[in-house]
Short mmCIF file of C-alpha atoms in Angstrom, two decimals:
data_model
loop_
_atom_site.label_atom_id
_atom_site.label_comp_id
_atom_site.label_asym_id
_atom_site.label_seq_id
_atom_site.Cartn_x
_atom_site.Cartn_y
_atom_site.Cartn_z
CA UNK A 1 126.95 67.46 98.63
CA UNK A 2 127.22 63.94 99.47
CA UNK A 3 130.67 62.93 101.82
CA UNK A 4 131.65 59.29 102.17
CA UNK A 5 133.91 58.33 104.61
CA UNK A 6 135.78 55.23 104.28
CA UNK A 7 137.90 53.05 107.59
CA UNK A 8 140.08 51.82 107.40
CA UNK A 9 142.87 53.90 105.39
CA UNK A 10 145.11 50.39 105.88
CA UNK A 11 144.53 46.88 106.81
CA UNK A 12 146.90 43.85 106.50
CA UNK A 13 145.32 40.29 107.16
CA UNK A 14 146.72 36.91 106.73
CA UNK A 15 146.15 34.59 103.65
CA UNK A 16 142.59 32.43 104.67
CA UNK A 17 141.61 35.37 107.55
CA UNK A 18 137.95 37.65 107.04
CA UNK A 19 138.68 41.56 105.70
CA UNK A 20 135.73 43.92 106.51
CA UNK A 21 136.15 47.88 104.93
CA UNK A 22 133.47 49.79 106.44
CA UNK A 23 131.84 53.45 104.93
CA UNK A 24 129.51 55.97 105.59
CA UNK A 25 127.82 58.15 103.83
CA UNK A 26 126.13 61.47 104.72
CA UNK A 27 123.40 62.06 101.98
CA UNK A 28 119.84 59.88 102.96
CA UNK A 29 119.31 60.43 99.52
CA UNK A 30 121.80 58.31 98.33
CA UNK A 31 120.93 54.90 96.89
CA UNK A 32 123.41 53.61 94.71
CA UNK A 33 126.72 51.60 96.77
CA UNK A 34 129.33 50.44 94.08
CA UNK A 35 133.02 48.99 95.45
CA UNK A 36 136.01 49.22 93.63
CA UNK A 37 139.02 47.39 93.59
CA UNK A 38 142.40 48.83 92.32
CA UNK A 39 144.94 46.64 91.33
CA UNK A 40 148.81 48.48 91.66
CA UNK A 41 149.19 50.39 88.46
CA UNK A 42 145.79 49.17 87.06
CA UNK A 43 142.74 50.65 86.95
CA UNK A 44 139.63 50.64 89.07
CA UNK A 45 137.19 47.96 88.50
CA UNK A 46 133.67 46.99 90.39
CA UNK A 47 133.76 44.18 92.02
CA UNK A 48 130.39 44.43 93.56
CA UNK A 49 127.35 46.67 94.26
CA UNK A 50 124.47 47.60 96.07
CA UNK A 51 120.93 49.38 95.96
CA UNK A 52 118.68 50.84 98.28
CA UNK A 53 116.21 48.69 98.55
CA UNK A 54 118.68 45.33 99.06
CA UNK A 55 119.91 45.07 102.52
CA UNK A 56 122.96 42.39 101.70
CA UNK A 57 124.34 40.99 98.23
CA UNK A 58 126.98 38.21 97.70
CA UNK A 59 129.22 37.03 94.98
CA UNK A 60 131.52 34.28 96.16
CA UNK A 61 134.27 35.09 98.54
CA UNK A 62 133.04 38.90 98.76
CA UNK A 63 129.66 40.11 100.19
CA UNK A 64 127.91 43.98 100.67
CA UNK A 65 125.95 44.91 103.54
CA UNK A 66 123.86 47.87 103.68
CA UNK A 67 122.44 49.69 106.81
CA UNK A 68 120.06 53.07 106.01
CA UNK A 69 119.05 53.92 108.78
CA UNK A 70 122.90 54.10 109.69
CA UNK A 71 124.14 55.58 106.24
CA UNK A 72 126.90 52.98 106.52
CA UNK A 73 127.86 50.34 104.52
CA UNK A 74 130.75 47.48 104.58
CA UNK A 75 132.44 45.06 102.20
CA UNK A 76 133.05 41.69 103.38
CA UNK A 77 136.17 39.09 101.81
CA UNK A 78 136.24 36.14 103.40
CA UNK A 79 138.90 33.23 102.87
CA UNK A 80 141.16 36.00 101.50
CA UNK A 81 144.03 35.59 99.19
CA UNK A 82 147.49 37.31 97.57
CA UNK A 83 145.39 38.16 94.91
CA UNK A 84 143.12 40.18 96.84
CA UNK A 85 145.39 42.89 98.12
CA UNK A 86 145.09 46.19 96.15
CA UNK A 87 143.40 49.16 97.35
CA UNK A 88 139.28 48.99 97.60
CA UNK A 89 136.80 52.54 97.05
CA UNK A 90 133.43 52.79 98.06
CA UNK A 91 131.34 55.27 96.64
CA UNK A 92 127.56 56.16 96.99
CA UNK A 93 125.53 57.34 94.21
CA UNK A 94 122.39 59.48 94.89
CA UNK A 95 119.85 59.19 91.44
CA UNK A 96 116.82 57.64 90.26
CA UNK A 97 114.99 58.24 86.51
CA UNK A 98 116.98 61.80 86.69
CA UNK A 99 120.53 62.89 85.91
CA UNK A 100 122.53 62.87 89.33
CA UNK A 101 124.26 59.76 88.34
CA UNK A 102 127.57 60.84 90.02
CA UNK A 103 129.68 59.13 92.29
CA UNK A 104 131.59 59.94 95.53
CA UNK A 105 134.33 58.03 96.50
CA UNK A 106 135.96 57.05 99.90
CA UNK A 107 139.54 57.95 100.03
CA UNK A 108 140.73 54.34 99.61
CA UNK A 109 141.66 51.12 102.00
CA UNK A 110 145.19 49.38 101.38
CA UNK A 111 144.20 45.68 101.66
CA UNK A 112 147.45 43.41 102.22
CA UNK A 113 147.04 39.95 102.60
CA UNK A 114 150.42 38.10 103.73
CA UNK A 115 151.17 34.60 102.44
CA UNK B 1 136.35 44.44 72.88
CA UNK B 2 134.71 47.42 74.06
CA UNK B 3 137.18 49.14 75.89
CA UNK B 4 138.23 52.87 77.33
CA UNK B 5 140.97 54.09 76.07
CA UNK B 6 143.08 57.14 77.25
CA UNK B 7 146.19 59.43 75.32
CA UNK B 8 148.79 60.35 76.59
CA UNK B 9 149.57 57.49 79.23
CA UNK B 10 152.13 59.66 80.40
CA UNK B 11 152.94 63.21 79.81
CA UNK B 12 155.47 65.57 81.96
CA UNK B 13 155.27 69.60 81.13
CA UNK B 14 156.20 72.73 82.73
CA UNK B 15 154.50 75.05 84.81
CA UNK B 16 151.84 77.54 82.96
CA UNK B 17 151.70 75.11 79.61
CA UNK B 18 148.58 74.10 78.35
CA UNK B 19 147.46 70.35 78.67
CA UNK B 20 144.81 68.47 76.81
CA UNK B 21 144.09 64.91 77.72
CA UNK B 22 141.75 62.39 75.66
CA UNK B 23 139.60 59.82 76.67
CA UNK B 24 137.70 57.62 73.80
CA UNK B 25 135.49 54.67 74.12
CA UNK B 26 133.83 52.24 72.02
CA UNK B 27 131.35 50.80 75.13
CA UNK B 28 128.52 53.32 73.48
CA UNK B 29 128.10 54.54 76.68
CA UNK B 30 126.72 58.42 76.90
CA UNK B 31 127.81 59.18 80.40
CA UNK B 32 131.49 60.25 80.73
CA UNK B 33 133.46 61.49 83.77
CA UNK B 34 136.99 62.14 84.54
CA UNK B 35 138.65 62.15 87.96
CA UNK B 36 141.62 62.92 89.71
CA UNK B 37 143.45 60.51 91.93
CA UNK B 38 145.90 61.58 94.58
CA UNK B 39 147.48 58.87 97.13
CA UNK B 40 145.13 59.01 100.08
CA UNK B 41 142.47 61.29 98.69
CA UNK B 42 141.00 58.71 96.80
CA UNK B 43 138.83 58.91 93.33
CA UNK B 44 137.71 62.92 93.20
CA UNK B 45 135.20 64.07 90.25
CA UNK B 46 136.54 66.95 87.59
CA UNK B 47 133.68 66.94 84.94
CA UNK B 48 131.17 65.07 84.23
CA UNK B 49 128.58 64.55 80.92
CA UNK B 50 125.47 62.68 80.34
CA UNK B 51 125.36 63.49 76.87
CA UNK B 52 127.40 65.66 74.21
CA UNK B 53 125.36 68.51 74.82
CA UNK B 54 125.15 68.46 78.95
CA UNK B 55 128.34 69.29 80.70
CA UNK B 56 128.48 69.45 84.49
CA UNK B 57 131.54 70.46 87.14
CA UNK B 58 132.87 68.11 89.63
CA UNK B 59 134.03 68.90 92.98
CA UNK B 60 137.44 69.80 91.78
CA UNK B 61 136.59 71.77 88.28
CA UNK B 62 138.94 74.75 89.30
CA UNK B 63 141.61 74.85 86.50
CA UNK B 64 140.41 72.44 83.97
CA UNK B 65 137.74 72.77 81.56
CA UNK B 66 136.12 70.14 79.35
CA UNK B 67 134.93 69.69 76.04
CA UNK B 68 132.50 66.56 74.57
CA UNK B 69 133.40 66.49 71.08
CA UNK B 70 131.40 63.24 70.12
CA UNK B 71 129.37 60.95 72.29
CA UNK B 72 132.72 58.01 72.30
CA UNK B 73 134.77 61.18 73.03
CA UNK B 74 135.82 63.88 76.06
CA UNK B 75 138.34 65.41 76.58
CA UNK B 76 139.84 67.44 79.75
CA UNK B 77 142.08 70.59 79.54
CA UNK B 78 144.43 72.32 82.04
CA UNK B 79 144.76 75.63 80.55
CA UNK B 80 147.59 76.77 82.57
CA UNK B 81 148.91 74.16 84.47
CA UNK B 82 150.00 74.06 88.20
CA UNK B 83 152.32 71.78 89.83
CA UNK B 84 149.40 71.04 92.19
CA UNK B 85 147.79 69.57 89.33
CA UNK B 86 150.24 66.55 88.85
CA UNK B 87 148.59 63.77 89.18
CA UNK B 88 146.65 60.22 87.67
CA UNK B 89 143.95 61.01 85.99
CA UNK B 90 141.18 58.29 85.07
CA UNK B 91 138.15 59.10 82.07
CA UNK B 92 135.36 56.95 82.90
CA UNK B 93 131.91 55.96 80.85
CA UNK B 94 128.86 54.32 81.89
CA UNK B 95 125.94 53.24 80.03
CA UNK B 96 122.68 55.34 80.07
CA UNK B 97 120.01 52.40 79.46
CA UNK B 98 119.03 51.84 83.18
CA UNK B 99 117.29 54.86 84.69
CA UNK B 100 119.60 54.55 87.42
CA UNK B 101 123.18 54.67 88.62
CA UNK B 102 125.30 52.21 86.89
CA UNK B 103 128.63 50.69 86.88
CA UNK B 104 131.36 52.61 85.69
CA UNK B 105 134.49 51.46 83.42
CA UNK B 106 137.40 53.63 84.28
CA UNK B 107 140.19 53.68 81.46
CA UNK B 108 143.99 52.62 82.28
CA UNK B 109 144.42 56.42 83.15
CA UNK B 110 146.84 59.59 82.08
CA UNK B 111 149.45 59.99 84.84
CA UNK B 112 150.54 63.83 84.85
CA UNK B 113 153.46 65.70 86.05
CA UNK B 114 153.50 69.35 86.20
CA UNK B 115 157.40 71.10 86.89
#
């Protein structure tokens, strides 16, 4: 089955500074790269996402790239903020017009951002 | 709004009790999971169902079982529980209408404690 790896387990940045969460994954298959961001207590949300056939995607302060020939993939938050600590997933998805639309998740990243 | 909902938030029981936990949504989604979370071992996959009539096990299905009572409706069982088996656990649903992998909405989660 698919194994995602996920680096690092902690990171602590200052407020304005560049986070990058890195993953790999070990199925070629796989085309389907979702992040996740988990507020304390809450639960997980997407904050962004990535297919196959896309090589980067950005939304604002947070940007995806994707590498295939590597099986790795990173998250990107730049300018960061107080609000953005929490602890990010990735997962990879492996699926297409059939029914494997599971995910695998990374074990987690503890994001801290200090005022 | 359409929203994931989970019962009990919080339940505490004994060792070799049975446990049912229920996840409900009103998204009108037909693919429901749940998962286990466990500090530093991430977002694992119990069950999972694309529809009420096609259950599938996880990576972790040992000592749980599942049953998919309605399409808004599944529900995950610990017929015996363990102490190994306390936990947070998260129901999630995502919609069905792309033939490909797709966000999923997680629900505010059950957090379990087995004595």
């Amino acid at each position: 089955g698919e194994n995602v790896e996920q680096h690092p387990s902690t990171l602590s940045v200052q407020e304005g500074d560049s986070a990058v969460i890195k993953c790999t994954y070990s199925d070629s298959a796989s085309n389907y790269f979702p992040w996740y961001k988990q507020e304390l207590g809450k639960r997980p949300q997407l904050i962004i996402d990535i297919r196959s056939n896309v090589g980067e995607k950005k939304d604002q302060r947070i940007a995806v790239t994707l590498n295939k020939t590597a099986k790795h993939f990173s998250l990107h938050i730049t300018e960061t903020q107080p609000e953005d600590s929490a602890v990010y997933f990735c997962a990879a998805s492996i699926g297409s017009g059939g029914s494997n639309y599971k995910l695998t998740f990374g074990k987690g990243t503890l994001l801290t951002v200090n005022p | 709004d359409a929203d994931v909902t989970q019962t009990p938030r919080n339940r505490i029981t004994k060792t070799g009790k049975r446990i049912m936990l229920e996840c409900s949504q009103t998204k009108g989604h037909d693919r429901m999971y749940w998962y286990r979370q466990d500090p530093g071992l991430g977002l694992r996959l119990i069950y999972y169902s694309f529809d009420v009539k096609d259950i599938n096990k996880g990576e972790i299905s040992d000592g749980y079982s599942v049953s998919r009572q309605a399409q808004a409706k599944f529900s995950l069982s610990l017929e015996s529980a363990i102490p190994n088996q306390t936990a947070l656990y998260f129901c999630a649903t995502s919609g069905s209408w792309l033939a490909e992998p797709s966000e999923q909405f997680f629900g505010p989660g059950t957090r379990l404690t087995v004595l």
